[in-house]
Amino acid sequence: MRKANFYSRALDKHFEVERIIGEFHGDEEGPVLVFFGGIHGNESSGVVALVEVIEEIKRIKPQIKGSIYAITGNMNSLAKEQRFEKQDLNRIWTKEQMLRLERGDFEVSDLHEDELEQLEIYKICKSIFEKHQHQVYCIDLHTTSAPTVPFITLNDTLINRYFATKFPVPVIIGIEEFIVGPLLSWVMEIGYPSLAFEAGEHYSVDSVKYHKAFVWLSLVYGGLIRKEEAPEYGKHHLILAASNPDHGKVFEVYHRKGVVPEENFEMKPGYANLQSVVKGEKLAQNIDGEILCPENGRVFMPLYQKQGSDGFFLAREVAPIWLGLSAILRKAKFENVLTWLPGVRRDKNEKYTLIVNKSIARFLAVEIFHLLGFRTKVRLENELRFTRREYDVRGAARKQ
């Protein structure tokens, strides 16, 4: 069995893990939670937390309903304490790449290190999804290069939103509109709800603490373990609630500053995640000069590491009334009304994609499509293409 040895700066301790850190199956059929840690190799906090939680479960032997899986991500890069080797493992789960893996249109010897990691994870995920005929929920554990309060990111489906808002941390939606190929987007595409949890800065001991708290709360909120059997349940809830002033709030990402190595992007020091910024404020610089904030908002995931293609994002708070209206309209399938409007038509090849003629339907704000669960897929000169998840309302696919 392949193993990875890695060092945790946060705990000043060495660990050895296999691809599957641990798995548990209860006597009673129930929900399935799949945890991933270390999809980025320089983010060991989630792996450490999963190792410690798995050991605690073995020790206390709680009554488990359903199944639990804990999976190590990029084992090669984890051992080297780097984000990835050749290609970001959390950016290669594209439709084209997944078709390639499903068809077997490759020679294993032709795959680079990160693709080999992906292939192993893909096979494990397919095995889990095929084994369980009931709801599977996937949770990806991450950290950031800048100091941050703990937060959740997710693809904005109602089932994701319902689960995520149980946790006492901010929820970020809309980032899938700007990032191509993350693991959880593939998971959602094939019908399984999921979310990512960002615990804090890469090498902070608090990140391990927050990851452990989140894993235990996930097991309770997911219905796998009773609250009374989760060690220090109240403490875990309290430390997450006390970690930030924005718990219970939902933010939407509306801007991304993409970067490439050649531009020598450098974020201005001192920005914390979800820190308020104003239009015209100097956020960063590159070979072309200063990079100014385009409008008021919250700076999100500023880049303070060498590897990465996302310089920073901007986000804004979403009003609770907007979220409530969104849920009502989606359950009522109000998006069908949009196709009656001039300049809006459904894509013949993609059932959940709408094509909008910008010159005819310019009165339809992008926010309206976001309200109904659509995200901008392609922006062309004369049209916009919006798409939404097939499993927005009804949740995970159930195999017949």
CSV table of C-alpha atoms in Angstrom, one decimal:
chain,number,residue,atom,x,y,z
A,1,MET,CA,0.0,0.0,0.0
A,2,ARG,CA,1.4,3.4,-1.0
A,3,LYS,CA,2.3,5.8,1.8
A,4,ALA,CA,3.2,9.4,2.1
A,5,ASN,CA,5.5,10.8,4.8
A,6,PHE,CA,5.0,14.5,5.5
A,7,TYR,CA,5.8,17.2,8.0
A,8,SER,CA,3.3,19.4,9.8
A,9,ARG,CA,4.8,22.8,10.5
A,10,ALA,CA,1.8,23.7,12.7
A,11,LEU,CA,2.4,20.8,15.1
A,12,ASP,CA,6.2,20.3,14.4
A,13,LYS,CA,5.5,16.7,13.8
A,14,HIS,CA,5.9,14.0,11.1
A,15,PHE,CA,3.0,11.9,9.8
A,16,GLU,CA,2.7,8.9,7.6
A,17,VAL,CA,-0.6,8.3,5.7
A,18,GLU,CA,-2.0,6.0,3.1
A,19,ARG,CA,-4.4,7.1,0.4
A,20,ILE,CA,-7.4,6.1,2.5
A,21,ILE,CA,-6.7,7.4,6.0
A,22,GLY,CA,-9.6,5.5,7.4
A,23,GLU,CA,-13.1,4.3,6.8
A,24,PHE,CA,-16.0,3.2,9.0
A,25,HIS,CA,-19.3,1.5,8.2
A,26,GLY,CA,-22.2,1.4,10.7
A,27,ASP,CA,-24.5,-1.5,11.2
A,28,GLU,CA,-27.4,0.7,9.9
A,29,GLU,CA,-27.6,2.0,6.4
A,30,GLY,CA,-27.4,5.8,6.3
A,31,PRO,CA,-25.7,8.9,4.9
A,32,VAL,CA,-22.1,8.7,3.6
A,33,LEU,CA,-19.5,11.4,4.2
A,34,VAL,CA,-16.4,11.5,2.2
A,35,PHE,CA,-13.6,13.8,3.4
A,36,PHE,CA,-10.6,14.9,1.4
A,37,GLY,CA,-7.5,16.5,2.8
A,38,GLY,CA,-4.3,17.7,1.1
A,39,ILE,CA,-5.7,18.1,-2.4
A,40,HIS,CA,-3.1,20.9,-2.4
A,41,GLY,CA,0.2,19.4,-1.1
A,42,ASN,CA,1.1,22.5,0.9
A,43,GLU,CA,-2.1,22.2,2.9
A,44,SER,CA,-1.4,19.5,5.4
A,45,SER,CA,-3.8,20.7,8.1
A,46,GLY,CA,-6.8,18.8,6.8
A,47,VAL,CA,-4.8,15.6,6.6
A,48,VAL,CA,-3.6,16.0,10.1
A,49,ALA,CA,-7.1,16.7,11.4
A,50,LEU,CA,-8.5,13.6,9.6
A,51,VAL,CA,-5.7,11.4,11.1
A,52,GLU,CA,-6.5,12.6,14.6
A,53,VAL,CA,-10.3,12.3,14.1
A,54,ILE,CA,-9.9,8.8,12.7
A,55,GLU,CA,-7.8,7.8,15.8
A,56,GLU,CA,-10.4,9.3,18.1
A,57,ILE,CA,-13.2,7.4,16.4
A,58,LYS,CA,-11.2,4.2,16.8
A,59,ARG,CA,-10.7,4.9,20.5
A,60,ILE,CA,-14.3,6.0,21.5
A,61,LYS,CA,-16.1,3.6,19.1
A,62,PRO,CA,-19.3,5.7,18.6
A,63,GLN,CA,-22.4,4.2,17.1
A,64,ILE,CA,-22.2,5.2,13.4
A,65,LYS,CA,-25.1,5.3,11.1
A,66,GLY,CA,-23.9,5.1,7.5
A,67,SER,CA,-20.3,5.3,6.3
A,68,ILE,CA,-17.3,7.6,6.7
A,69,TYR,CA,-14.3,7.9,4.4
A,70,ALA,CA,-11.2,10.0,4.9
A,71,ILE,CA,-9.0,10.3,1.8
A,72,THR,CA,-5.5,11.8,1.3
A,73,GLY,CA,-5.2,14.1,-1.8
A,74,ASN,CA,-1.9,14.9,-3.5
A,75,MET,CA,0.4,12.5,-1.7
A,76,ASN,CA,3.4,13.3,-3.9
A,77,SER,CA,3.2,17.0,-3.3
A,78,LEU,CA,2.2,16.6,0.4
A,79,ALA,CA,5.6,14.9,1.0
A,80,LYS,CA,7.3,17.8,-0.8
A,81,GLU,CA,5.3,20.5,1.0
A,82,GLN,CA,4.3,22.1,-2.4
A,83,ARG,CA,1.0,22.9,-3.9
A,84,PHE,CA,1.4,20.7,-6.9
A,85,GLU,CA,4.1,19.2,-9.1
A,86,LYS,CA,3.1,20.0,-12.8
A,87,GLN,CA,-0.5,21.0,-12.7
A,88,ASP,CA,-2.9,22.0,-9.9
A,89,LEU,CA,-4.7,18.9,-8.8
A,90,ASN,CA,-7.7,21.0,-7.9
A,91,ARG,CA,-8.0,22.4,-11.4
A,92,ILE,CA,-7.9,19.3,-13.7
A,93,TRP,CA,-11.3,17.8,-13.0
A,94,THR,CA,-12.7,19.3,-16.2
A,95,LYS,CA,-15.4,17.6,-18.4
A,96,GLU,CA,-12.8,16.8,-21.0
A,97,GLN,CA,-10.3,15.3,-18.5
A,98,MET,CA,-13.0,13.2,-16.8
A,99,LEU,CA,-14.2,11.8,-20.2
A,100,ARG,CA,-10.6,10.9,-20.9
A,101,LEU,CA,-10.4,9.0,-17.6
A,102,GLU,CA,-13.8,7.3,-18.0
A,103,ARG,CA,-12.9,6.1,-21.5
A,104,GLY,CA,-9.3,5.1,-20.6
A,105,ASP,CA,-8.0,7.2,-23.5
A,106,PHE,CA,-4.4,7.4,-22.1
A,107,GLU,CA,-1.3,5.4,-21.2
A,108,VAL,CA,-0.5,5.5,-17.5
A,109,SER,CA,3.1,6.1,-18.5
A,110,ASP,CA,2.1,9.3,-20.2
A,111,LEU,CA,0.5,10.8,-17.1
A,112,HIS,CA,2.4,13.3,-15.1
A,113,GLU,CA,2.6,13.2,-11.3
A,114,ASP,CA,-0.6,15.2,-10.6
A,115,GLU,CA,-2.6,13.2,-13.1
A,116,LEU,CA,-1.5,10.0,-11.5
A,117,GLU,CA,-2.8,11.3,-8.2
A,118,GLN,CA,-6.0,12.3,-9.9
A,119,LEU,CA,-6.4,8.8,-11.4
A,120,GLU,CA,-6.1,7.1,-8.0
A,121,ILE,CA,-8.6,9.4,-6.3
A,122,TYR,CA,-11.0,9.1,-9.3
A,123,LYS,CA,-10.9,5.3,-9.0
A,124,ILE,CA,-11.6,5.4,-5.2
A,125,CYS,CA,-14.4,7.9,-5.7
A,126,LYS,CA,-16.1,5.8,-8.4
A,127,SER,CA,-15.9,2.8,-6.1
A,128,ILE,CA,-17.5,4.7,-3.3
A,129,PHE,CA,-20.3,6.1,-5.5
A,130,GLU,CA,-21.0,2.7,-7.0
A,131,LYS,CA,-21.1,1.0,-3.6
A,132,HIS,CA,-23.5,3.3,-1.9
A,133,GLN,CA,-27.0,3.6,-3.3
A,134,HIS,CA,-28.0,6.4,-0.9
A,135,GLN,CA,-26.8,10.0,-0.3
A,136,VAL,CA,-23.1,10.6,-0.5
A,137,TYR,CA,-21.8,14.0,0.6
A,138,CYS,CA,-18.2,15.1,-0.1
A,139,ILE,CA,-16.2,17.6,2.0
A,140,ASP,CA,-12.9,19.0,0.8
A,141,LEU,CA,-10.6,20.4,3.6
A,142,HIS,CA,-8.3,23.4,2.6
A,143,THR,CA,-6.2,26.2,4.0
A,144,THR,CA,-5.1,29.5,2.5
A,145,SER,CA,-1.9,31.4,2.0
A,146,ALA,CA,-3.2,34.5,4.0
A,147,PRO,CA,-4.6,34.7,7.5
A,148,THR,CA,-8.3,34.1,7.4
A,149,VAL,CA,-11.3,33.3,9.4
A,150,PRO,CA,-12.7,29.8,8.7
A,151,PHE,CA,-15.3,29.8,5.9
A,152,ILE,CA,-17.2,27.4,3.6
A,153,THR,CA,-17.2,27.6,-0.2
A,154,LEU,CA,-19.8,25.7,-2.3
A,155,ASN,CA,-21.6,25.4,-5.6
A,156,ASP,CA,-24.8,27.2,-4.9
A,157,THR,CA,-27.4,24.4,-4.9
A,158,LEU,CA,-30.2,24.3,-2.3
A,159,ILE,CA,-29.0,21.0,-0.8
A,160,ASN,CA,-25.5,22.4,-0.4
A,161,ARG,CA,-26.8,25.6,1.0
A,162,TYR,CA,-29.1,23.8,3.5
A,163,PHE,CA,-26.1,21.7,4.9
A,164,ALA,CA,-23.6,24.5,4.9
A,165,THR,CA,-25.7,27.0,6.8
A,166,LYS,CA,-25.8,24.7,9.8
A,167,PHE,CA,-22.2,25.6,10.5
A,168,PRO,CA,-21.3,28.8,12.5
A,169,VAL,CA,-19.0,30.2,9.8
A,170,PRO,CA,-19.4,32.4,6.7
A,171,VAL,CA,-20.5,30.8,3.4
A,172,ILE,CA,-19.1,31.8,0.1
A,173,ILE,CA,-21.0,31.2,-3.1
A,174,GLY,CA,-20.3,32.0,-6.8
A,175,ILE,CA,-16.6,31.1,-6.9
A,176,GLU,CA,-17.4,28.2,-9.3
A,177,GLU,CA,-18.1,30.9,-11.9
A,178,PHE,CA,-14.4,31.9,-11.9
A,179,ILE,CA,-12.5,28.6,-11.2
A,180,VAL,CA,-12.3,25.8,-13.8
A,181,GLY,CA,-11.8,22.1,-12.9
A,182,PRO,CA,-12.0,21.8,-9.1
A,183,LEU,CA,-12.6,18.3,-7.7
A,184,LEU,CA,-16.0,19.2,-6.1
A,185,SER,CA,-17.4,20.6,-9.4
A,186,TRP,CA,-16.9,17.1,-10.9
A,187,VAL,CA,-18.6,15.6,-7.8
A,188,MET,CA,-21.5,17.9,-8.2
A,189,GLU,CA,-21.8,17.3,-12.0
A,190,ILE,CA,-22.3,13.6,-11.4
A,191,GLY,CA,-24.9,14.3,-8.7
A,192,TYR,CA,-23.4,14.4,-5.3
A,193,PRO,CA,-23.6,17.4,-3.0
A,194,SER,CA,-20.4,18.8,-1.6
A,195,LEU,CA,-18.6,21.7,0.0
A,196,ALA,CA,-15.1,22.9,0.8
A,197,PHE,CA,-14.0,24.2,4.2
A,198,GLU,CA,-11.1,26.6,4.5
A,199,ALA,CA,-9.8,26.5,8.1
A,200,GLY,CA,-7.2,29.2,8.1
A,201,GLU,CA,-3.6,29.9,7.2
A,202,HIS,CA,-1.5,26.9,5.9
A,203,TYR,CA,0.8,26.6,8.9
A,204,SER,CA,-1.3,27.8,11.7
A,205,VAL,CA,-2.1,25.4,14.6
A,206,ASP,CA,-5.6,27.0,14.7
A,207,SER,CA,-6.2,25.5,11.2
A,208,VAL,CA,-5.8,22.0,12.6
A,209,LYS,CA,-8.1,22.9,15.5
A,210,TYR,CA,-10.8,24.3,13.2
A,211,HIS,CA,-10.5,21.4,10.7
A,212,LYS,CA,-11.1,18.9,13.5
A,213,ALA,CA,-14.0,20.9,14.8
A,214,PHE,CA,-15.5,21.0,11.4
A,215,VAL,CA,-15.1,17.3,10.8
A,216,TRP,CA,-16.8,16.4,14.1
A,217,LEU,CA,-19.7,18.8,13.4
A,218,SER,CA,-20.1,17.4,9.9
A,219,LEU,CA,-20.5,13.9,11.3
A,220,VAL,CA,-23.2,15.2,13.7
A,221,TYR,CA,-25.0,17.5,11.3
A,222,GLY,CA,-24.8,14.8,8.6
A,223,GLY,CA,-26.6,12.3,10.9
A,224,LEU,CA,-23.8,9.8,11.2
A,225,ILE,CA,-23.0,10.3,14.9
A,226,ARG,CA,-25.2,11.5,17.7
A,227,LYS,CA,-24.2,14.8,19.3
A,228,GLU,CA,-23.8,13.1,22.7
A,229,GLU,CA,-21.2,10.8,21.2
A,230,ALA,CA,-19.1,13.4,19.5
A,231,PRO,CA,-16.2,14.4,21.9
A,232,GLU,CA,-16.3,18.0,23.0
A,233,TYR,CA,-19.2,18.8,20.6
A,234,GLY,CA,-20.1,22.0,22.4
A,235,LYS,CA,-16.4,23.2,22.3
A,236,HIS,CA,-16.1,22.5,18.6
A,237,HIS,CA,-19.2,24.5,17.9
A,238,LEU,CA,-18.1,27.3,20.1
A,239,ILE,CA,-14.6,27.7,18.7
A,240,LEU,CA,-15.9,28.0,15.2
A,241,ALA,CA,-18.6,30.5,16.2
A,242,ALA,CA,-16.0,32.6,18.1
A,243,SER,CA,-13.5,32.5,15.2
A,244,ASN,CA,-15.2,35.2,13.1
A,245,PRO,CA,-17.7,38.1,13.3
A,246,ASP,CA,-19.4,37.0,10.0
A,247,HIS,CA,-20.8,33.6,11.0
A,248,GLY,CA,-24.2,33.0,9.6
A,249,LYS,CA,-23.6,35.4,6.7
A,250,VAL,CA,-23.5,34.4,3.0
A,251,PHE,CA,-21.1,36.2,0.5
A,252,GLU,CA,-21.1,36.0,-3.3
A,253,VAL,CA,-17.9,36.2,-5.3
A,254,TYR,CA,-18.2,38.7,-8.2
A,255,HIS,CA,-14.6,39.4,-9.3
A,256,ARG,CA,-11.4,37.5,-9.9
A,257,LYS,CA,-7.9,38.8,-10.6
A,258,GLY,CA,-6.2,36.0,-12.6
A,259,VAL,CA,-2.4,35.9,-12.7
A,260,VAL,CA,0.3,34.2,-14.6
A,261,PRO,CA,4.0,33.6,-13.4
A,262,GLU,CA,5.4,36.0,-16.1
A,263,GLU,CA,3.7,39.1,-14.7
A,264,ASN,CA,5.4,38.9,-11.3
A,265,PHE,CA,2.2,39.4,-9.3
A,266,GLU,CA,2.7,40.6,-5.8
A,267,MET,CA,-0.2,41.1,-3.3
A,268,LYS,CA,0.2,44.1,-1.0
A,269,PRO,CA,1.1,42.7,2.5
A,270,GLY,CA,-1.3,42.5,5.3
A,271,TYR,CA,-4.7,41.6,3.7
A,272,ALA,CA,-6.8,39.1,5.7
A,273,ASN,CA,-9.5,37.1,4.1
A,274,LEU,CA,-12.9,38.9,3.8
A,275,GLN,CA,-11.3,42.2,4.8
A,276,SER,CA,-13.3,45.2,3.6
A,277,VAL,CA,-11.7,47.1,0.7
A,278,VAL,CA,-12.8,50.2,-1.3
A,279,LYS,CA,-12.7,51.2,-4.9
A,280,GLY,CA,-9.4,52.6,-6.0
A,281,GLU,CA,-7.4,51.0,-3.1
A,282,LYS,CA,-4.1,49.5,-4.1
A,283,LEU,CA,-4.3,45.8,-3.6
A,284,ALA,CA,-1.3,44.5,-5.6
A,285,GLN,CA,1.2,45.1,-8.3
A,286,ASN,CA,2.8,43.4,-11.3
A,287,ILE,CA,5.2,44.3,-14.1
A,288,ASP,CA,2.6,46.7,-15.5
A,289,GLY,CA,2.3,48.7,-12.2
A,290,GLU,CA,-0.3,49.0,-9.5
A,291,ILE,CA,-3.5,46.9,-9.4
A,292,LEU,CA,-6.4,48.8,-7.9
A,293,CYS,CA,-9.6,47.6,-6.4
A,294,PRO,CA,-12.4,48.0,-9.1
A,295,GLU,CA,-15.2,48.6,-6.5
A,296,ASN,CA,-16.1,48.3,-2.9
A,297,GLY,CA,-16.3,44.8,-1.4
A,298,ARG,CA,-14.4,42.2,0.6
A,299,VAL,CA,-11.1,40.9,-0.6
A,300,PHE,CA,-11.2,37.1,-0.7
A,301,MET,CA,-8.4,34.6,-0.8
A,302,PRO,CA,-5.5,37.0,-1.6
A,303,LEU,CA,-2.5,35.2,-3.0
A,304,TYR,CA,0.6,35.1,-0.7
A,305,GLN,CA,2.4,32.1,-2.2
A,306,LYS,CA,4.4,31.4,-5.3
A,307,GLN,CA,2.2,28.8,-6.9
A,308,GLY,CA,-1.4,29.7,-7.9
A,309,SER,CA,-3.3,31.4,-10.7
A,310,ASP,CA,-5.8,33.4,-8.6
A,311,GLY,CA,-4.4,36.7,-7.4
A,312,PHE,CA,-7.4,37.6,-5.4
A,313,PHE,CA,-11.2,37.6,-5.5
A,314,LEU,CA,-13.8,40.2,-4.4
A,315,ALA,CA,-17.0,39.3,-2.6
A,316,ARG,CA,-20.1,41.0,-1.3
A,317,GLU,CA,-22.7,40.0,1.3
A,318,VAL,CA,-26.0,38.5,0.1
A,319,ALA,CA,-29.1,39.7,1.9
A,320,PRO,CA,-31.1,36.9,3.7
A,321,ILE,CA,-34.3,37.9,1.9
A,322,TRP,CA,-32.6,37.3,-1.5
A,323,LEU,CA,-31.6,33.8,-0.4
A,324,GLY,CA,-35.1,33.1,0.8
A,325,LEU,CA,-36.6,34.3,-2.5
A,326,SER,CA,-34.0,32.2,-4.4
A,327,ALA,CA,-35.1,29.0,-2.6
A,328,ILE,CA,-38.8,29.6,-3.3
A,329,LEU,CA,-38.3,30.3,-7.0
A,330,ARG,CA,-36.0,27.4,-7.6
A,331,LYS,CA,-38.4,24.9,-5.9
A,332,ALA,CA,-41.1,26.3,-8.1
A,333,LYS,CA,-38.9,25.8,-11.2
A,334,PHE,CA,-39.4,29.5,-12.1
A,335,GLU,CA,-36.4,29.3,-14.5
A,336,ASN,CA,-38.8,27.8,-17.0
A,337,VAL,CA,-40.4,31.2,-17.3
A,338,LEU,CA,-37.1,32.7,-18.5
A,339,THR,CA,-37.3,30.7,-21.8
A,340,TRP,CA,-40.6,32.5,-22.6
A,341,LEU,CA,-38.7,35.8,-22.8
A,342,PRO,CA,-37.3,37.2,-26.0
A,343,GLY,CA,-33.6,36.7,-26.4
A,344,VAL,CA,-33.5,33.7,-24.1
A,345,ARG,CA,-33.4,30.1,-25.3
A,346,ARG,CA,-32.4,26.7,-23.9
A,347,ASP,CA,-29.3,25.0,-25.3
A,348,LYS,CA,-30.3,22.0,-27.4
A,349,ASN,CA,-27.3,20.0,-26.3
A,350,GLU,CA,-27.2,21.0,-22.7
A,351,LYS,CA,-30.5,20.8,-20.9
A,352,TYR,CA,-29.5,23.0,-17.9
A,353,THR,CA,-27.9,25.8,-20.0
A,354,LEU,CA,-29.6,29.0,-21.1
A,355,ILE,CA,-28.3,31.1,-24.0
A,356,VAL,CA,-29.0,34.8,-23.6
A,357,ASN,CA,-28.8,37.3,-26.5
A,358,LYS,CA,-27.2,40.4,-24.8
A,359,SER,CA,-28.7,42.9,-27.3
A,360,ILE,CA,-32.3,41.7,-26.8
A,361,ALA,CA,-32.3,40.6,-23.2
A,362,ARG,CA,-30.0,43.2,-21.7
A,363,PHE,CA,-32.7,44.2,-19.2
A,364,LEU,CA,-32.1,40.8,-17.5
A,365,ALA,CA,-29.5,41.4,-14.9
A,366,VAL,CA,-26.9,38.6,-14.2
A,367,GLU,CA,-28.2,38.6,-10.6
A,368,ILE,CA,-31.5,37.3,-11.8
A,369,PHE,CA,-29.9,34.2,-13.2
A,370,HIS,CA,-27.8,33.8,-10.0
A,371,LEU,CA,-31.0,34.0,-8.0
A,372,LEU,CA,-32.3,31.0,-9.9
A,373,GLY,CA,-29.1,29.0,-9.5
A,374,PHE,CA,-27.5,29.7,-12.8
A,375,ARG,CA,-23.8,30.8,-13.2
A,376,THR,CA,-22.1,32.4,-16.2
A,377,LYS,CA,-20.5,29.7,-18.2
A,378,VAL,CA,-19.3,31.5,-21.2
A,379,ARG,CA,-19.2,35.2,-22.1
A,380,LEU,CA,-19.2,36.0,-25.8
A,381,GLU,CA,-19.5,39.2,-27.7
A,382,ASN,CA,-23.2,38.9,-28.4
A,383,GLU,CA,-24.4,36.3,-25.9
A,384,LEU,CA,-24.0,34.9,-22.4
A,385,ARG,CA,-24.4,31.2,-21.6
A,386,PHE,CA,-25.7,30.4,-18.1
A,387,THR,CA,-25.7,27.0,-16.6
A,388,ARG,CA,-26.9,25.4,-13.4
A,389,ARG,CA,-26.5,22.1,-11.6
A,390,GLU,CA,-28.9,19.4,-12.5
A,391,TYR,CA,-29.2,18.4,-8.8
A,392,ASP,CA,-29.9,21.9,-7.5
A,393,VAL,CA,-33.1,21.0,-5.7
A,394,ARG,CA,-33.4,17.2,-5.4
A,395,GLY,CA,-29.8,16.6,-4.4
A,396,ALA,CA,-27.7,13.5,-4.9
A,397,ALA,CA,-28.2,11.1,-7.7
A,398,ARG,CA,-29.6,7.7,-6.7
A,399,LYS,CA,-28.6,4.8,-8.8
A,400,GLN,CA,-31.3,2.5,-9.9
